[in-house]
Coordinates of N, CA and C in Angstrom, one line a residue:
F1 N 39.5 -136.4 211.1 CA 40.1 -135.2 211.7 C 41.4 -134.8 211.0
Y2 N 41.5 -133.5 210.7 CA 42.7 -133.0 210.0 C 43.3 -132.0 210.9
I3 N 44.6 -132.2 211.2 CA 45.4 -131.2 212.1 C 46.4 -130.6 211.2
L4 N 46.4 -129.3 211.0 CA 47.3 -128.5 210.2 C 48.0 -127.5 211.0
D5 N 49.3 -127.3 210.7 CA 50.1 -126.3 211.5 C 49.8 -124.9 211.0
D6 N 49.5 -124.7 209.7 CA 49.2 -123.4 209.2 C 48.3 -123.5 207.9
Y7 N 47.1 -123.3 208.0 CA 46.2 -123.4 206.9 C 45.8 -122.0 206.4
T8 N 46.6 -121.0 206.6 CA 46.2 -119.7 206.2 C 46.0 -119.6 204.7
P9 N 46.9 -120.2 203.8 CA 46.6 -120.2 202.4 C 45.2 -120.7 202.0
L10 N 44.8 -121.8 202.7 CA 43.5 -122.4 202.4 C 42.3 -121.4 202.8
R11 N 42.6 -120.5 203.8 CA 41.5 -119.6 204.2 C 41.5 -118.4 203.2
T12 N 42.6 -118.1 202.5 CA 42.6 -116.9 201.7 C 42.4 -117.3 200.2
V13 N 42.5 -118.6 199.8 CA 42.4 -118.9 198.4 C 41.0 -118.7 197.9
K14 N 40.8 -118.3 196.7 CA 39.5 -118.0 196.1 C 39.4 -118.9 194.8
P15 N 38.1 -119.1 194.4 CA 37.9 -120.0 193.2 C 38.7 -119.5 192.0
E16 N 38.8 -118.2 191.8 CA 39.5 -117.7 190.6 C 41.0 -117.9 190.8
T17 N 41.5 -118.1 192.0 CA 42.9 -118.4 192.2 C 43.3 -119.7 191.6
L18 N 42.4 -120.7 191.8 CA 42.6 -122.0 191.4 C 42.5 -122.2 189.9
Q19 N 42.0 -121.2 189.2 CA 42.0 -121.2 187.7 C 43.2 -120.6 187.1
Q20 N 44.1 -120.0 187.9 CA 45.3 -119.4 187.4 C 46.4 -120.5 187.3
E21 N 47.4 -120.2 186.5 CA 48.5 -121.2 186.3 C 49.2 -121.5 187.6
S22 N 49.4 -120.4 188.4 CA 50.1 -120.6 189.7 C 49.7 -119.4 190.6
A23 N 50.1 -119.6 191.9 CA 49.9 -118.5 192.8 C 50.9 -118.7 194.0
L24 N 51.4 -117.6 194.5 CA 52.3 -117.6 195.6 C 51.6 -116.8 196.8
F25 N 51.5 -117.5 197.9 CA 50.7 -116.9 199.0 C 51.5 -116.1 199.9
A26 N 50.8 -115.3 200.8 CA 51.5 -114.5 201.7 C 52.4 -115.3 202.7
V27 N 53.5 -114.7 203.1 CA 54.5 -115.5 204.0 C 54.4 -114.9 205.4
K28 N 54.4 -115.8 206.4 CA 54.4 -115.4 207.7 C 55.8 -114.9 208.1
D29 N 55.8 -114.0 209.1 CA 57.1 -113.6 209.7 C 58.0 -114.8 210.1
A30 N 59.2 -114.8 209.8 CA 60.1 -115.9 210.2 C 61.0 -115.5 211.4
L31 N 61.0 -116.3 212.4 CA 61.8 -116.0 213.6 C 63.2 -116.6 213.5
L32 N 64.2 -115.7 213.7 CA 65.6 -116.1 213.6 C 66.2 -116.4 215.0
Y33 N 66.7 -117.6 215.2 CA 67.3 -117.9 216.5 C 68.2 -119.1 216.2
I34 N 69.0 -119.5 217.2 CA 69.8 -120.7 217.2 C 69.1 -121.8 217.8
Q35 N 68.9 -122.9 217.0 CA 68.2 -124.0 217.4 C 69.0 -124.8 218.5
G36 N 68.3 -125.2 219.6 CA 68.9 -126.0 220.6 C 68.9 -127.5 220.3
R37 N 69.8 -128.2 220.9 CA 69.9 -129.7 220.8 C 70.0 -130.3 222.2
P38 N 68.9 -130.2 222.9 CA 68.9 -130.7 224.3 C 69.2 -132.1 224.5
L39 N 69.0 -132.9 223.5 CA 69.2 -134.4 223.6 C 70.6 -134.8 223.1
G40 N 71.4 -133.9 222.7 CA 72.8 -134.2 222.3 C 72.9 -134.4 220.8
G41 N 71.9 -134.1 220.0 CA 72.0 -134.3 218.6 C 70.6 -134.1 218.0
G42 N 70.6 -134.4 216.7 CA 69.3 -134.3 216.0 C 68.3 -135.4 216.3
G43 N 67.0 -135.1 216.2 CA 66.0 -136.1 216.5 C 66.1 -136.5 217.9
K44 N 66.0 -137.8 218.2 CA 66.0 -138.4 219.5 C 67.5 -138.6 220.0
A45 N 68.5 -138.4 219.2 CA 69.8 -138.6 219.6 C 70.0 -140.0 220.2
S46 N 70.5 -140.1 221.4 CA 70.7 -141.4 222.0 C 69.6 -141.9 223.0
Q47 N 68.5 -141.2 222.9 CA 67.4 -141.5 223.8 C 66.6 -142.8 223.5
G48 N 66.8 -143.3 222.3 CA 66.1 -144.6 222.0 C 64.7 -144.4 221.5
E49 N 64.2 -145.4 220.8 CA 62.8 -145.3 220.2 C 61.7 -145.3 221.3
A50 N 62.0 -145.7 222.5 CA 61.0 -145.7 223.5 C 60.5 -144.3 223.9
L51 N 61.4 -143.3 223.6 CA 61.0 -141.9 223.9 C 60.3 -141.3 222.8
Y52 N 59.0 -140.8 223.0 CA 58.2 -140.3 222.0 C 58.5 -138.8 221.8
L53 N 58.8 -138.4 220.6 CA 59.0 -137.0 220.3 C 58.3 -136.7 219.0
A54 N 57.6 -135.6 218.9 CA 56.9 -135.1 217.7 C 57.8 -134.1 217.0
E55 N 57.8 -134.0 215.7 CA 58.6 -133.0 215.0 C 58.1 -131.6 215.3
N56 N 59.0 -130.7 215.5 CA 58.7 -129.3 215.5 C 58.3 -128.8 214.2
A57 N 57.7 -127.6 214.1 CA 57.5 -127.0 212.8 C 58.8 -126.6 212.2
P58 N 58.9 -126.7 210.9 CA 60.2 -126.4 210.2 C 60.7 -125.0 210.6
F59 N 62.0 -124.9 210.9 CA 62.7 -123.7 211.2 C 62.9 -122.8 210.0
G60 N 62.5 -121.6 210.0 CA 62.8 -120.7 208.9 C 61.5 -120.1 208.3
A61 N 61.6 -119.7 207.1 CA 60.4 -119.1 206.4 C 59.8 -120.1 205.5
T62 N 58.5 -120.3 205.6 CA 57.8 -121.3 204.8 C 57.1 -120.7 203.7
F63 N 57.3 -121.1 202.5 CA 56.6 -120.5 201.3 C 55.6 -121.6 200.8
T64 N 54.4 -121.1 200.5 CA 53.3 -121.9 200.0 C 52.9 -121.4 198.6
Y65 N 53.0 -122.3 197.6 CA 52.6 -121.9 196.3 C 51.6 -123.0 195.7
Y66 N 50.9 -122.5 194.7 CA 49.9 -123.4 194.0 C 50.3 -123.5 192.5
L67 N 50.2 -124.7 192.0 CA 50.4 -125.0 190.6 C 49.1 -125.7 190.1
K68 N 48.5 -125.1 189.1 CA 47.3 -125.7 188.5 C 47.5 -127.0 187.9
E69 N 48.7 -127.1 187.2 CA 49.0 -128.4 186.6 C 50.5 -128.6 186.7
E70 N 50.9 -129.9 186.7 CA 52.3 -130.2 186.7 C 53.0 -129.8 185.4
L71 N 54.2 -129.3 185.5 CA 54.9 -128.9 184.2 C 55.4 -130.2 183.6
K72 N 55.2 -130.3 182.2 CA 55.5 -131.5 181.5 C 56.5 -131.3 180.4
T73 N 57.2 -132.3 180.1 CA 58.2 -132.3 179.0 C 57.4 -132.6 177.7
K74 N 58.1 -132.3 176.6 CA 57.6 -132.6 175.3 C 57.3 -134.1 175.2
K75 N 58.1 -135.0 175.8 CA 57.9 -136.4 175.7 C 56.6 -136.8 176.4
K76 N 56.4 -136.2 177.6 CA 55.2 -136.6 178.4 C 54.0 -136.1 177.7
L77 N 54.0 -134.9 177.1 CA 52.9 -134.4 176.4 C 52.6 -135.3 175.2
R78 N 53.6 -135.7 174.5 CA 53.4 -136.6 173.3 C 52.7 -137.9 173.8
Q79 N 53.3 -138.5 174.9 CA 52.7 -139.8 175.3 C 51.3 -139.6 175.8
E80 N 50.9 -138.5 176.4 CA 49.5 -138.3 176.8 C 48.6 -138.1 175.6
A81 N 49.2 -137.5 174.5 CA 48.4 -137.3 173.3 C 48.2 -138.7 172.6
E82 N 49.2 -139.5 172.7 CA 49.0 -140.9 172.1 C 48.0 -141.7 172.9
K83 N 48.0 -141.6 174.2 CA 47.0 -142.3 175.0 C 45.6 -141.8 174.7
E84 N 45.5 -140.5 174.6 CA 44.2 -139.9 174.3 C 43.7 -140.4 172.9
A85 N 44.6 -140.4 171.9 CA 44.2 -140.9 170.6 C 43.8 -142.4 170.6
E86 N 44.5 -143.1 171.4 CA 44.1 -144.6 171.5 C 42.7 -144.7 172.1
K87 N 42.4 -143.9 173.1 CA 41.0 -144.0 173.7 C 40.0 -143.6 172.6
K88 N 40.3 -142.7 171.8 CA 39.3 -142.2 170.7 C 39.4 -143.1 169.5
K89 N 40.3 -144.1 169.5 CA 40.4 -145.0 168.3 C 40.9 -144.3 167.1
T90 N 41.8 -143.3 167.3 CA 42.4 -142.5 166.2 C 43.9 -142.8 166.2
Q91 N 44.5 -142.4 165.1 CA 45.9 -142.6 164.9 C 46.7 -141.4 165.3
A92 N 47.5 -141.5 166.2 CA 48.4 -140.3 166.6 C 49.5 -140.2 165.7
P93 N 49.9 -139.0 165.4 CA 51.1 -138.8 164.4 C 52.4 -139.3 165.0
Y94 N 53.1 -140.0 164.2 CA 54.4 -140.6 164.7 C 55.5 -139.5 164.7
P95 N 56.2 -139.4 165.8 CA 57.2 -138.3 166.0 C 58.4 -138.5 165.0
T96 N 58.9 -137.4 164.5 CA 60.0 -137.4 163.6 C 61.3 -137.7 164.4
F97 N 62.4 -137.9 163.7 CA 63.7 -138.1 164.3 C 64.1 -136.9 165.1
D98 N 63.9 -135.7 164.5 CA 64.3 -134.5 165.1 C 63.5 -134.2 166.4
Q99 N 62.2 -134.6 166.4 CA 61.3 -134.4 167.6 C 61.8 -135.3 168.7
L100 N 62.2 -136.6 168.3 CA 62.7 -137.5 169.3 C 64.0 -137.0 169.9
R101 N 64.8 -136.4 169.1 CA 66.1 -135.9 169.6 C 65.9 -134.7 170.6
E102 N 64.9 -133.9 170.2 CA 64.5 -132.7 171.1 C 64.0 -133.2 172.4
E103 N 63.2 -134.3 172.4 CA 62.7 -134.9 173.7 C 63.9 -135.4 174.5
T104 N 64.9 -136.0 173.9 CA 66.0 -136.6 174.6 C 66.9 -135.5 175.2
D105 N 67.0 -134.4 174.5 CA 67.9 -133.3 175.0 C 67.2 -132.4 175.9
E106 N 65.9 -132.4 176.0 CA 65.2 -131.5 176.8 C 65.4 -131.7 178.3
P107 N 65.8 -130.7 179.1 CA 65.9 -130.9 180.5 C 64.6 -131.0 181.2
A108 N 64.5 -131.6 182.4 CA 63.3 -131.8 183.1 C 62.8 -130.4 183.5
P109 N 61.5 -130.2 183.5 CA 60.9 -128.9 184.0 C 61.3 -128.7 185.5
A110 N 61.4 -127.5 185.9 CA 61.8 -127.2 187.3 C 61.0 -126.0 187.8
I111 N 60.9 -126.0 189.1 CA 60.3 -124.8 189.9 C 61.3 -124.3 190.8
M112 N 61.5 -123.0 190.8 CA 62.5 -122.3 191.6 C 61.9 -121.1 192.3
L113 N 62.3 -121.0 193.6 CA 61.9 -119.8 194.4 C 63.2 -119.0 194.7
T114 N 63.1 -117.7 194.4 CA 64.2 -116.8 194.5 C 64.0 -115.9 195.6
I115 N 64.9 -115.8 196.6 CA 64.8 -114.9 197.7 C 65.7 -113.7 197.6
Q116 N 65.2 -112.5 197.8 CA 66.0 -111.3 197.6 C 65.9 -110.5 198.9
D117 N 66.9 -109.7 199.2 CA 66.9 -108.7 200.3 C 66.3 -107.4 199.9
E118 N 66.3 -106.4 200.8 CA 65.7 -105.1 200.5 C 66.3 -104.4 199.3
S119 N 67.6 -104.7 199.0 CA 68.3 -104.0 197.9 C 68.1 -104.7 196.6
G120 N 67.4 -105.9 196.6 CA 67.2 -106.6 195.4 C 68.3 -107.7 195.2
R121 N 69.2 -107.8 196.1 CA 70.3 -108.8 195.9 C 69.8 -110.2 196.2
V122 N 70.1 -111.1 195.3 CA 69.6 -112.5 195.5 C 70.3 -113.1 196.7
V123 N 69.6 -113.6 197.7 CA 70.1 -114.2 198.9 C 70.2 -115.7 198.8
R124 N 69.2 -116.3 198.2 CA 69.1 -117.8 198.1 C 68.1 -118.2 197.0
R125 N 68.4 -119.3 196.4 CA 67.5 -119.9 195.4 C 67.2 -121.3 195.9
L126 N 65.9 -121.7 195.8 CA 65.5 -123.0 196.3 C 64.7 -123.7 195.3
N127 N 64.9 -125.0 195.1 CA 64.1 -125.8 194.2 C 62.8 -126.2 194.8
G128 N 61.7 -126.1 194.1 CA 60.4 -126.5 194.6 C 59.9 -127.7 193.9
A129 N 58.8 -128.3 194.4 CA 58.2 -129.5 193.8 C 57.4 -129.1 192.6
N130 N 57.5 -129.9 191.6 CA 56.7 -129.7 190.4 C 55.5 -130.6 190.4
S131 N 54.6 -130.2 191.3 CA 53.4 -131.0 191.6 C 52.1 -130.2 191.5
A132 N 51.1 -130.7 190.9 CA 49.8 -129.9 190.8 C 49.3 -129.8 192.2
G133 N 48.7 -128.6 192.5 CA 48.1 -128.4 193.8 C 49.0 -127.5 194.7
M134 N 48.7 -127.6 196.0 CA 49.5 -126.8 197.0 C 50.8 -127.5 197.3
N135 N 51.9 -126.6 197.3 CA 53.2 -127.1 197.6 C 53.9 -126.2 198.6
R136 N 54.8 -126.7 199.4 CA 55.5 -125.9 200.4 C 57.0 -126.1 200.4
V137 N 57.8 -125.0 200.5 CA 59.2 -125.1 200.7 C 59.6 -124.2 201.8
T138 N 60.5 -124.7 202.7 CA 61.0 -123.9 203.8 C 62.4 -123.5 203.6
W139 N 62.7 -122.2 203.8 CA 64.1 -121.7 203.7 C 64.6 -121.6 205.1
N140 N 65.8 -122.2 205.4 CA 66.3 -122.2 206.7 C 67.1 -120.9 207.1
L141 N 66.8 -119.8 206.4 CA 67.3 -118.5 206.8 C 68.8 -118.4 206.7
R142 N 69.4 -119.3 205.9 CA 70.8 -119.3 205.7 C 71.2 -118.9 204.2
S143 N 72.3 -118.2 204.0 CA 72.8 -117.9 202.7 C 73.5 -119.1 202.1
P144 N 73.8 -119.1 200.9 CA 74.5 -120.3 200.3 C 75.9 -120.5 200.9
G145 N 76.4 -121.8 200.9 CA 77.7 -122.1 201.5 C 78.8 -121.6 200.6
T146 N 80.0 -121.7 201.0 CA 81.2 -121.2 200.3 C 81.8 -122.4 199.6
V147 N 81.2 -123.6 199.6 CA 81.8 -124.7 198.9 C 80.9 -125.1 197.7
L148 N 81.4 -125.8 196.7 CA 80.6 -126.1 195.6 C 79.4 -127.1 196.0
S149 N 78.3 -126.9 195.3 CA 77.2 -127.8 195.5 C 77.5 -129.2 195.0
P150 N 76.8 -130.2 195.6 CA 77.0 -131.5 195.0 C 76.3 -131.6 193.7
A151 N 76.4 -132.8 193.0 CA 75.7 -133.0 191.7 C 74.2 -132.8 191.9
A152 N 73.6 -132.3 190.8 CA 72.2 -132.1 190.9 C 71.4 -133.4 191.2
P153 N 70.4 -133.3 192.1 CA 69.7 -134.5 192.4 C 68.8 -135.0 191.3
E154 N 68.5 -136.3 191.3 CA 67.6 -136.9 190.3 C 66.2 -136.3 190.5
E155 N 65.4 -136.3 189.5 CA 64.1 -135.8 189.6 C 63.3 -136.5 190.7
G156 N 62.7 -135.7 191.5 CA 61.9 -136.2 192.7 C 62.7 -136.2 194.0
D157 N 64.0 -136.0 193.9 CA 64.8 -136.0 195.2 C 64.7 -134.6 195.8
D158 N 64.9 -134.6 197.1 CA 64.8 -133.3 197.8 C 66.1 -132.5 197.6
D159 N 65.9 -131.2 197.6 CA 67.1 -130.3 197.4 C 66.8 -129.0 198.2
D160 N 67.6 -128.6 199.1 CA 67.4 -127.4 199.9 C 68.2 -126.2 199.4
G161 N 68.7 -126.3 198.1 CA 69.4 -125.2 197.6 C 70.9 -125.3 197.7
G162 N 71.5 -126.4 198.1 CA 72.9 -126.5 198.2 C 73.4 -126.4 199.6
P163 N 74.8 -126.4 199.8 CA 75.3 -126.3 201.1 C 74.9 -125.0 201.8
D164 N 74.8 -125.0 203.1 CA 74.4 -123.9 203.9 C 75.6 -123.0 204.3
G165 N 75.3 -121.7 204.3 CA 76.2 -120.7 204.8 C 75.7 -120.1 206.1
P166 N 76.2 -118.9 206.5 CA 75.7 -118.3 207.7 C 74.3 -117.9 207.7
L167 N 73.7 -117.7 208.9 CA 72.4 -117.1 208.9 C 72.3 -115.7 208.4
V168 N 71.2 -115.3 207.8 CA 71.1 -114.0 207.2 C 70.7 -113.0 208.4
L169 N 70.8 -111.7 208.1 CA 70.5 -110.7 209.1 C 68.9 -110.5 209.1
P170 N 68.4 -110.1 210.3 CA 67.0 -109.7 210.3 C 66.7 -108.6 209.3
G171 N 65.5 -108.6 208.8 CA 65.1 -107.5 207.9 C 64.0 -108.0 207.0
T172 N 63.8 -107.2 205.9 CA 62.7 -107.5 205.0 C 63.2 -108.2 203.8
Y173 N 62.5 -109.2 203.4 CA 62.9 -110.0 202.2 C 61.7 -110.2 201.3
K174 N 62.0 -110.6 200.1 CA 60.9 -111.0 199.2 C 61.2 -112.2 198.4
V175 N 60.2 -113.0 198.1 CA 60.3 -114.3 197.4 C 59.5 -114.3 196.1
S176 N 60.0 -114.8 195.1 CA 59.2 -114.9 193.8 C 59.3 -116.4 193.3
L177 N 58.4 -116.7 192.4 CA 58.3 -118.1 191.9 C 58.5 -118.1 190.4
A178 N 59.3 -119.0 189.9 CA 59.6 -119.1 188.5 C 59.6 -120.6 188.1
K179 N 59.5 -120.8 186.7 CA 59.5 -122.1 186.2 C 60.5 -122.2 185.0
R180 N 60.9 -123.5 184.8 CA 61.8 -123.7 183.7 C 61.1 -124.8 182.8
V181 N 60.8 -124.5 181.6 CA 60.3 -125.4 180.6 C 61.0 -125.3 179.3
S182 N 61.5 -126.5 178.8 CA 62.4 -126.5 177.6 C 63.6 -125.6 177.7
D183 N 64.1 -125.6 178.9 CA 65.4 -124.8 179.2 C 65.1 -123.3 179.1
V184 N 63.9 -122.8 179.3 CA 63.5 -121.4 179.3 C 62.9 -121.1 180.6
W185 N 63.5 -120.1 181.3 CA 63.0 -119.6 182.6 C 61.9 -118.5 182.4
S186 N 60.9 -118.6 183.1 CA 59.9 -117.5 183.1 C 59.2 -117.3 184.5
Q187 N 58.8 -116.1 184.8 CA 58.2 -115.8 186.1 C 56.8 -116.3 186.2
L188 N 56.5 -116.9 187.3 CA 55.2 -117.4 187.6 C 54.4 -116.5 188.5
A189 N 54.9 -116.2 189.7 CA 54.1 -115.5 190.7 C 55.1 -114.7 191.6
G190 N 54.5 -113.7 192.3 CA 55.3 -113.0 193.3 C 55.7 -111.6 192.7
P191 N 56.5 -110.9 193.4 CA 57.1 -111.3 194.7 C 56.1 -111.1 195.9
Q192 N 56.4 -111.9 197.0 CA 55.7 -111.7 198.3 C 56.7 -111.2 199.3
T193 N 56.4 -110.2 200.0 CA 57.3 -109.6 201.0 C 57.1 -110.2 202.4
F194 N 58.2 -110.5 203.1 CA 58.1 -111.0 204.4 C 59.2 -110.5 205.3
T195 N 59.1 -110.7 206.6 CA 60.1 -110.2 207.5 C 60.8 -111.3 208.3
V196 N 62.1 -111.2 208.4 CA 62.8 -112.1 209.3 C 63.2 -111.3 210.6
K197 N 62.7 -111.8 211.7 CA 62.8 -111.2 213.0 C 63.7 -112.0 213.9
A198 N 64.6 -111.3 214.6 CA 65.5 -112.0 215.5 C 64.8 -112.2 216.8
L199 N 64.8 -113.4 217.3 CA 64.1 -113.8 218.6 C 65.0 -113.6 219.8
G200 N 64.5 -112.9 220.8 CA 65.2 -112.8 222.0 C 66.0 -111.5 222.1
V201 N 65.9 -110.6 221.1 CA 66.7 -109.4 221.1 C 66.3 -108.5 222.2
E202 N 65.0 -108.5 222.5 CA 64.5 -107.6 223.6 C 65.2 -107.8 224.9
S203 N 65.6 -109.1 225.2 CA 66.2 -109.4 226.5 C 67.7 -109.1 226.6
M204 N 68.3 -108.7 225.4 CA 69.7 -108.4 225.4 C 70.0 -107.0 225.8
A205 N 71.0 -106.8 226.7 CA 71.3 -105.5 227.2 C 72.8 -105.2 227.1

């Protein structure tokens, strides 16, 4: 049995989509509200492990994207070519000193999602997973904080885009997907337009 909270991208994906380098799927409307803490804190707070609680769906706008292949560094590509040559019983070319230096200086590949408002102003940038297949990133509907971000995380660590600022205003936004390979940024997919809606406004008088 498989229980999924939102499998809309799987219903809309087509065979030709999986042959593309990447794809960014449609985004559901995001509900804007202040999250409650009925137990006095995050998670179970002081209720103890005997109290069963399941996690709610992530708060904010969830972006689903597809990568056909993992982005690879020059070093990883060379190592894969060497392994393939070994399987075929052939001699792989030995890298030159300059090639080894380039591999050492090359930054790790990166995936980034950029969120803009209706005027085109960048509201937030989020790091995404560099993994083949379906990936998801959730934006907590907050703008960047006013303090400096901590040091960049190691490859594989989670990163939500830095310190949080205030919640954004309701409205129309768009998100696009980009990649960084060999320190060069290029557009992958998007933009996809979505709406941030304030919850409970109808009851305010």
